[in-house]
CSV table of C-alpha atoms in Angstrom, one decimal:
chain,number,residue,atom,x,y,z
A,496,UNK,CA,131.1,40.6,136.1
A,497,UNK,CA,134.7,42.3,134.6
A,498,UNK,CA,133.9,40.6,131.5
A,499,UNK,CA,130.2,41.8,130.9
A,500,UNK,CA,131.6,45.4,132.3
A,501,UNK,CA,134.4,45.4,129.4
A,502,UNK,CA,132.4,44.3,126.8
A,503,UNK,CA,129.5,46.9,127.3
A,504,UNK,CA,132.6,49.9,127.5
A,505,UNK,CA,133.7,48.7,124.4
A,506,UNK,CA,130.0,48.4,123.0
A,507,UNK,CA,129.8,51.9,124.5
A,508,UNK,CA,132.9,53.4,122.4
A,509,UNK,CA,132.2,52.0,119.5
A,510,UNK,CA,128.4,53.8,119.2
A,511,UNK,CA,130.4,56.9,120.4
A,512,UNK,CA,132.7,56.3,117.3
A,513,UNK,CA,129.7,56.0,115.1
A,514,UNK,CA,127.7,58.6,115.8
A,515,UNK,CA,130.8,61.1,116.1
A,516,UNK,CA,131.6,60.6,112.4
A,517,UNK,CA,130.1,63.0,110.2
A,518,UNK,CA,131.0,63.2,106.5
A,519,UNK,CA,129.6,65.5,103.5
A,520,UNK,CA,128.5,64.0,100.5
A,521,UNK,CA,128.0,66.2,97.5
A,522,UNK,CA,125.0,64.5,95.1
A,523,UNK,CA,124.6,65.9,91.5
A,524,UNK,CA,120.7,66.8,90.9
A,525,UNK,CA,119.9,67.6,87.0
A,526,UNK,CA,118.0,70.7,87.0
A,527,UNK,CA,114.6,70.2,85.5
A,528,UNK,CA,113.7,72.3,83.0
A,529,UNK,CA,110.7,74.8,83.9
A,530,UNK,CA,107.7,74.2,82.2
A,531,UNK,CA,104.6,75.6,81.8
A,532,UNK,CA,101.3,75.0,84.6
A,533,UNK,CA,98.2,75.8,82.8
A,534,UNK,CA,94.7,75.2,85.1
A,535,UNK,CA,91.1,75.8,84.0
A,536,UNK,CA,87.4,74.4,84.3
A,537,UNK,CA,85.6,74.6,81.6
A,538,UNK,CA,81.7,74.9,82.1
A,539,UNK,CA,78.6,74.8,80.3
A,540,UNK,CA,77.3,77.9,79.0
A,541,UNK,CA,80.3,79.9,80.3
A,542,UNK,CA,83.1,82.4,79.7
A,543,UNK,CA,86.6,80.5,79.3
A,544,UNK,CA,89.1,81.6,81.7
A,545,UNK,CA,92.8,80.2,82.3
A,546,UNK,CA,95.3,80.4,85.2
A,547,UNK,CA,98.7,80.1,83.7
A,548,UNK,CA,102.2,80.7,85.7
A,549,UNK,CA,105.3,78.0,85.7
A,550,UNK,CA,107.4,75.5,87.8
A,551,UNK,CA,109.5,76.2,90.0
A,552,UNK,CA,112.4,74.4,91.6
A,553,UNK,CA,112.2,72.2,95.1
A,554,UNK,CA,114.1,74.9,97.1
A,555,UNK,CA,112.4,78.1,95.4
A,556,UNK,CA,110.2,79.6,97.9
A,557,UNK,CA,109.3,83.0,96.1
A,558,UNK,CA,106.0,83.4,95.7
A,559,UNK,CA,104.0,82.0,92.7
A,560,UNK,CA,103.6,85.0,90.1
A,561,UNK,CA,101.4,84.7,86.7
A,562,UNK,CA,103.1,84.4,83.3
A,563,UNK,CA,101.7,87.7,81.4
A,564,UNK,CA,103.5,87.4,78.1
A,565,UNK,CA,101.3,83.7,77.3
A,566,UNK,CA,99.7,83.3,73.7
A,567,UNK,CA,96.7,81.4,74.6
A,568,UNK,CA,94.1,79.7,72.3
A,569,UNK,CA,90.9,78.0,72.6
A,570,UNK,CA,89.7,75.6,69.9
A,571,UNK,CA,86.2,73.8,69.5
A,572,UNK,CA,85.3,70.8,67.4
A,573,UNK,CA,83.8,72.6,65.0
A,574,UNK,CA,87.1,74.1,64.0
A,575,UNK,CA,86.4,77.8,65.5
A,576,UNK,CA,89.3,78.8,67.7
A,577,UNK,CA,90.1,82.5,70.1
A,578,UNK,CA,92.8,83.7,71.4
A,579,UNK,CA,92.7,84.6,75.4
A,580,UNK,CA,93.5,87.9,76.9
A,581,UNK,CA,94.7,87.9,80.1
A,582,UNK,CA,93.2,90.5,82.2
A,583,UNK,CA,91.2,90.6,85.8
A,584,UNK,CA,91.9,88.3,88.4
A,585,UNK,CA,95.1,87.3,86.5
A,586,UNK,CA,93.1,85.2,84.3
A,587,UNK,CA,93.5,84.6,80.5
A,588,UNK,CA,89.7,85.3,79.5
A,589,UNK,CA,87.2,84.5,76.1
A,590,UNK,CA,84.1,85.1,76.1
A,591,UNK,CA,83.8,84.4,71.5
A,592,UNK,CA,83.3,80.4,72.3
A,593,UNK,CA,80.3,79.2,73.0
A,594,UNK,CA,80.9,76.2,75.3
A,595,UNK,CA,78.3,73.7,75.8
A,596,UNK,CA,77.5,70.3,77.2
A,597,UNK,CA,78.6,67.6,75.1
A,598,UNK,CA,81.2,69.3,73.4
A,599,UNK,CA,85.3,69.5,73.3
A,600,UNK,CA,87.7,71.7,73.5
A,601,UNK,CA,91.5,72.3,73.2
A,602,UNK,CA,93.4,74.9,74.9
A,603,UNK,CA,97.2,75.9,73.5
A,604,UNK,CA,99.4,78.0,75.4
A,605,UNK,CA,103.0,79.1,73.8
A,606,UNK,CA,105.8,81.2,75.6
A,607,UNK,CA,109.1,82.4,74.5
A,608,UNK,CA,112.2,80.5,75.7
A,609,UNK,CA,109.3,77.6,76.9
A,610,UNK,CA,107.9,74.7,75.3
A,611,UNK,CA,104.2,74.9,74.1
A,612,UNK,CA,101.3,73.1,75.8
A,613,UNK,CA,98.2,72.1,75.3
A,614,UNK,CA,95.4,69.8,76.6
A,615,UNK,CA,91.9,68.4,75.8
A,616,UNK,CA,88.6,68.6,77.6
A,617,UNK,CA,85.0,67.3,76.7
A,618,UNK,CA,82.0,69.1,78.8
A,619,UNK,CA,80.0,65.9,80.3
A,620,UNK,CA,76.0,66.7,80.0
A,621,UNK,CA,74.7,67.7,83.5
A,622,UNK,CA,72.3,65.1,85.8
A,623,UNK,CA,69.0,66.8,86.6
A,624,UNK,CA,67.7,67.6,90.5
A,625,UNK,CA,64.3,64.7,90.7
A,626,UNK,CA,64.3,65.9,94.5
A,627,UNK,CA,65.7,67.6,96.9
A,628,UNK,CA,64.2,67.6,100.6
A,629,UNK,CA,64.9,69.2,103.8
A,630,UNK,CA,63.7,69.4,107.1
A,631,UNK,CA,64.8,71.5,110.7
A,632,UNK,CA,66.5,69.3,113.1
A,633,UNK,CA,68.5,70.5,116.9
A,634,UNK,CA,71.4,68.7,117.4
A,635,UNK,CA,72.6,67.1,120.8
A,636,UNK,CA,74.2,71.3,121.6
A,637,UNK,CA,70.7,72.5,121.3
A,638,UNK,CA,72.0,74.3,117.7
A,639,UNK,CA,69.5,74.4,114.6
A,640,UNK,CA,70.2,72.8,111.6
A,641,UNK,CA,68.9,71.8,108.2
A,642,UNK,CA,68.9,68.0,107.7
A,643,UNK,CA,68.9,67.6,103.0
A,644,UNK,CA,68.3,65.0,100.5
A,645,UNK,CA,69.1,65.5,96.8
A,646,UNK,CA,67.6,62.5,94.3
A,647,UNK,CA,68.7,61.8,91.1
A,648,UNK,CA,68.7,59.2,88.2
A,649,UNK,CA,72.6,58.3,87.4
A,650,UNK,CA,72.6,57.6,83.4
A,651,UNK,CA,73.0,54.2,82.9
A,652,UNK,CA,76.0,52.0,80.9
A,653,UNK,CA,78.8,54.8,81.5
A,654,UNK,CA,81.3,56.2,84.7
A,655,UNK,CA,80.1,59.5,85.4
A,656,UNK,CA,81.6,61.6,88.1
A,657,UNK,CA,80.2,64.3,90.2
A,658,UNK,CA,80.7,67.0,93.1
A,659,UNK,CA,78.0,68.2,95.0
A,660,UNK,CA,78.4,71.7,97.0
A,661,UNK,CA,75.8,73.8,98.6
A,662,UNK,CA,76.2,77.9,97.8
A,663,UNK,CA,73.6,80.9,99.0
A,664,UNK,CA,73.4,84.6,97.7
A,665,UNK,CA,74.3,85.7,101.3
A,666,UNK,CA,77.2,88.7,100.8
A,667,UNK,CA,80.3,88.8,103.2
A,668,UNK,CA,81.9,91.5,103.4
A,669,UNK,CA,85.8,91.1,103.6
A,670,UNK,CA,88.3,94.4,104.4
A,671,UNK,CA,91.8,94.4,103.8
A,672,UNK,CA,93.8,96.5,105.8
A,673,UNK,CA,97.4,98.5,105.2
A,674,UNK,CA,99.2,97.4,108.4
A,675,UNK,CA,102.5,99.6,109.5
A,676,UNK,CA,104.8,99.3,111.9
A,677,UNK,CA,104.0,100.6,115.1
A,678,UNK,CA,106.1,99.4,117.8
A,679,UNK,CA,109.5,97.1,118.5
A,680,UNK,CA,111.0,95.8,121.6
A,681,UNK,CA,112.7,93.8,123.7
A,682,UNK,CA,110.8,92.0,126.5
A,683,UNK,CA,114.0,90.8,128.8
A,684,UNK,CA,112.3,88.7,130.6
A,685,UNK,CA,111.0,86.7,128.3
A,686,UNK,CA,114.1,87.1,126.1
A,687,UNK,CA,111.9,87.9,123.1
A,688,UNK,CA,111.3,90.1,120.5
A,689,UNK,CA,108.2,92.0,120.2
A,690,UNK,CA,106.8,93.7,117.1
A,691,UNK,CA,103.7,95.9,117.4
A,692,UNK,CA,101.5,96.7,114.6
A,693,UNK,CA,98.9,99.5,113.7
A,694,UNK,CA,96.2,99.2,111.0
A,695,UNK,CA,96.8,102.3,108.9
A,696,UNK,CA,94.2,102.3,106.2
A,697,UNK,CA,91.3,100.1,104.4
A,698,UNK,CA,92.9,98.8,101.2
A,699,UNK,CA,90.2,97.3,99.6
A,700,UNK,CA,86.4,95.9,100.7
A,701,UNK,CA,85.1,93.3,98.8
A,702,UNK,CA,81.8,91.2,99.1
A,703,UNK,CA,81.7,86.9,98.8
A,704,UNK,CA,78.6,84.8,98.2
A,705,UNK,CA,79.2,82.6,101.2
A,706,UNK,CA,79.4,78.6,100.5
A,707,UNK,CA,77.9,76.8,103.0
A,708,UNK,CA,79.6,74.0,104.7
A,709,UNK,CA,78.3,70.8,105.6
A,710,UNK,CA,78.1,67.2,106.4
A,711,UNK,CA,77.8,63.9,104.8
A,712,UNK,CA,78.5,60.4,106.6
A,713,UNK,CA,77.3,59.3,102.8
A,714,UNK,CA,79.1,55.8,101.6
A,715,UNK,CA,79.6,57.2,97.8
A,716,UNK,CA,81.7,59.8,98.5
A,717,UNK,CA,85.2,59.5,97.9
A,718,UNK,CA,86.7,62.7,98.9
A,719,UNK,CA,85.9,65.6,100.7
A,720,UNK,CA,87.1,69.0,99.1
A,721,UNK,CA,88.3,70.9,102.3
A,722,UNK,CA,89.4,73.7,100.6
A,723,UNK,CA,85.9,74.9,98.9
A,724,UNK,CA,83.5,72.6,101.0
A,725,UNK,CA,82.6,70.2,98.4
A,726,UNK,CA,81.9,66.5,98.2
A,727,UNK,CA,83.7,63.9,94.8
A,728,UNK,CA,82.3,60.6,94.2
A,729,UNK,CA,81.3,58.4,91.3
A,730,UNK,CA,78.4,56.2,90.4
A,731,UNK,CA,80.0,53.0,91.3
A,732,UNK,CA,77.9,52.2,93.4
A,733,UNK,CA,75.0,53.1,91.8
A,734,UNK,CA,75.4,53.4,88.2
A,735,UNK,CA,72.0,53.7,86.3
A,736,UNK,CA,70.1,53.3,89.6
A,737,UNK,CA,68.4,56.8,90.9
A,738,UNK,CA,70.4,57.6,93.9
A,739,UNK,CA,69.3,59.5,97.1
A,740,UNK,CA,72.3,62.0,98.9
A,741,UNK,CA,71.8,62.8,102.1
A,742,UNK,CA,73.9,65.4,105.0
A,743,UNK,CA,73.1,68.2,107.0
A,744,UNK,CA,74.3,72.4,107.6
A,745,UNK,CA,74.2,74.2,110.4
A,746,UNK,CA,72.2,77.7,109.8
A,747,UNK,CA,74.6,79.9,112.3
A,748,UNK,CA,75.5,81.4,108.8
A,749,UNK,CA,71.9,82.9,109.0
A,750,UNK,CA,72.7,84.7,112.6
A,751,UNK,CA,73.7,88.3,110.2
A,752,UNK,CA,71.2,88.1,107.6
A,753,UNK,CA,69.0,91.0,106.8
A,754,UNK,CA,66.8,89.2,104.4
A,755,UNK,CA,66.2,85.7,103.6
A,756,UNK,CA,69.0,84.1,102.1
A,757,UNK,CA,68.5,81.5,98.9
A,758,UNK,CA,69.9,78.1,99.5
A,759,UNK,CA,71.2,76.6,96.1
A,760,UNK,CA,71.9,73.0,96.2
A,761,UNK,CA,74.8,72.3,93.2
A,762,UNK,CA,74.9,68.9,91.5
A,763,UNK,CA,77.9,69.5,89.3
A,764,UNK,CA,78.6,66.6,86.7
A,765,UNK,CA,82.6,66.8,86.3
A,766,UNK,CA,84.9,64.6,84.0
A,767,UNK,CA,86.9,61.9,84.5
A,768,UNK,CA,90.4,64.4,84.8
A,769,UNK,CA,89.0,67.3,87.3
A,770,UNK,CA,87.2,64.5,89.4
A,771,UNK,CA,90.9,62.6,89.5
A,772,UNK,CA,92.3,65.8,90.0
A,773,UNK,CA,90.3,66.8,92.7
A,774,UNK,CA,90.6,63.1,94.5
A,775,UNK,CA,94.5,62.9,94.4
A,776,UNK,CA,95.0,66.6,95.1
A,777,UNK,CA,93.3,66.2,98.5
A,778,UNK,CA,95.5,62.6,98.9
A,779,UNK,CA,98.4,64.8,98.5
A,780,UNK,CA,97.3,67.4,101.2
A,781,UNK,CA,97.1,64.8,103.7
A,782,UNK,CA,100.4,62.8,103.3
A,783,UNK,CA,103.3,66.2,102.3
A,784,UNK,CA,103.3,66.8,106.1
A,785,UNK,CA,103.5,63.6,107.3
A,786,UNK,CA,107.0,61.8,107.0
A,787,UNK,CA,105.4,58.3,106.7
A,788,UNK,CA,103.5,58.9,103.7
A,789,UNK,CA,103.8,57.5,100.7
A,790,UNK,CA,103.7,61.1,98.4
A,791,UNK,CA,101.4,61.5,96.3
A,792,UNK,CA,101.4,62.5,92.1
A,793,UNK,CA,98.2,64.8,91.6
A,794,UNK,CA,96.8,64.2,88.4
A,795,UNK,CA,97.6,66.3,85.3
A,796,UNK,CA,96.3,65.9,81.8
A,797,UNK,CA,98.6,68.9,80.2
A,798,UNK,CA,100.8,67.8,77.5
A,799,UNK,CA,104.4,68.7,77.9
A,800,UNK,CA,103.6,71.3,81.4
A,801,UNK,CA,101.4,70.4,84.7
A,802,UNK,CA,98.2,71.4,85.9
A,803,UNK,CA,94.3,70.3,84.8
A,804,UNK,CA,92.1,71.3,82.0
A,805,UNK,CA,88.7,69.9,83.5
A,806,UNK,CA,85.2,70.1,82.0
A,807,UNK,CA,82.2,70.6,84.2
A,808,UNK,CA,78.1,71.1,84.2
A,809,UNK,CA,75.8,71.8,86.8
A,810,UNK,CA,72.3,71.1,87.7
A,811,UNK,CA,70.6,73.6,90.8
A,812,UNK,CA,67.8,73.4,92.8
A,813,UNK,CA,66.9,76.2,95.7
A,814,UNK,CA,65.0,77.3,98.6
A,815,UNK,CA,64.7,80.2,101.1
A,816,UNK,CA,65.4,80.1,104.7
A,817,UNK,CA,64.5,83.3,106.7
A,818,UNK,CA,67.2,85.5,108.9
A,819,UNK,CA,67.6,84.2,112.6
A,820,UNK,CA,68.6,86.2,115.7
A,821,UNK,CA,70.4,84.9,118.3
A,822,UNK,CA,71.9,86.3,121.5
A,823,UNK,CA,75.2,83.6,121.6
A,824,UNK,CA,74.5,81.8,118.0
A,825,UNK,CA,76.9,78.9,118.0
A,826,UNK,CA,74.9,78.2,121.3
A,827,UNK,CA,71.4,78.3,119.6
A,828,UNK,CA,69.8,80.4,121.6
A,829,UNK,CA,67.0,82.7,119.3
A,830,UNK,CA,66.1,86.3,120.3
């Protein structure tokens, strides 16, 4: 028993040894030279518009700010080329090139003291609506909803790519307040620090077509959008075969409306690039916060910079659905 009592003091000392040393080790990082991030979708039939700012290093946390001083140009195969003015919504903007299905483009963007890039995009030709269906349903809660199917006929002998999202001409109205300082204390008994605010003035009200969010146990889709409420897959599970979507929305959105509201059911044909964009940006949401993951590179197809130049078309069907009233709406119960 004195032996085994020795041996696990000395086992003891020697972990207190180990984790009482502490030593700083300085590690030379070579800066990496800031480069230009240039983002834009390209669609059919559409005004060009370009988000451009820079990179910025691991332990910058300032805000991201747009680069204003950017000569931007927009080429077509035909050899007729613009130059983008940046203007409202801190986008670089043309509206002098007709973009169409079928057709590439290449976008150039040049900065002082910053190396050019550029990057290429072809417009993929959109997949018609064959059917889309819809029917009322009450979940197990008692709430309405709208159960959909979309059809379509996937062109044959080629990947094609698509994301399928579900808008309505219903406005929200947003307000943006000017919030002051109103009050700041010390609450002893909870030892804290309490800051009171008072909304001052409106800043600014603005109106939002309202996307509607919604469901899809669907076995094609590879990736759900969180962000926007849009669905990515690709045909490889169908290609050339006509293919039937199905999901389901809740109508809760409908509890304000003073009108009918138009449903629009979006079928939007993307490329190869925004669709991998769009699949590995949403990977990389999910594994930054988790210390186990393996991080993940979001795809970029700009030469010499980051971001996505992707090219886009979009086939839309609608309906109307009338207002509802309800007296506790996310309990379904109608007025």
């Amino acid at each position: 028993m004195k032996n085994i009592s020795i041996k696990i003091v000395s086992l003891l000392f020697a972990a207190g040894l180990i984790i009482g040393c502490e030593k700083n080790v300085d590690i030379d990082i070579d800066e990496i030279e800031t480069m230009l991030v240039m983002n834009g979708l390209l669609s059919a039939d559409s005004a060009v518009d370009i988000y451009i700012t820079r990179t910025r290093h691991i332990l910058d946390n300032m805000d991201i700010n747009v680069l204003t001083g950017v000569k931007v140009r927009i080429y077509d195969e035909s050899g007729n080329s613009d130059s983008l003015v940046y203007g409202s919504g801190q986008l670089y903007h043309s509206n002098n090139i007709h973009t169409g299905e079928g057709k590439t483009y290449r976008i150039t963007a040049e900065m002082e003291g910053m190396e050019s890039v550029e990057a290429s995009c072809t417009i993929p030709y959109k997949v018609p609506l064959k059917k889309v269906d819809t029917s009322g349903i009450v979940d197990e809660w008692g709430n309405r909803q709208i159960s959909f199917e979309i059809i379509f006929d996937d062109p044959p002998g080629e990947d094609n790519y698509y994301m399928f999202s579900i808008g309505s001409d219903k406005v929200t109205q947003y307000i943006e307040y000017f919030y002051e300082l109103d009050t700041l204390y010390v609450d002893i008994e909870k030892d804290t620090v309490v800051i009171g605010y008072r909304r001052d003035s409106i800043v600014n009200i603005y109106g939002v077509n309202e996307n509607i969010w919604f469901s899809s146990e669907d076995l094609a889709v590879d990736q759900w959008d969180y962000q926007s409420g849009r669905i990515v897959f690709s045909d490889k599970l169908f290609d050339g075969k006509t293919y039937s979507l199905n999901g389901s929305f809740d109508t809760y959105f409908l509890y304000d409306a003073s009108d009918s509201v138009t449903i629009y059911m979006n079928l939007h044909t993307i490329n190869y690039d925004y669709y991998k964009y769009l699949d590995t940006r949403q990977d990389h949401y999910y594994a930054k916060d988790d210390l186990f993951a393996v991080p993940v590179v979001v795809h970029n197809n700009i030469e010499n910079g980051l971001g996505i130049l992707g090219g886009m078309s979009v086939a839309t069907d609608s309906f109307k659905m009338a207002p509802m009233r309800y007296d506790y709406w996310y309990y379904g119960y109608e007025k």
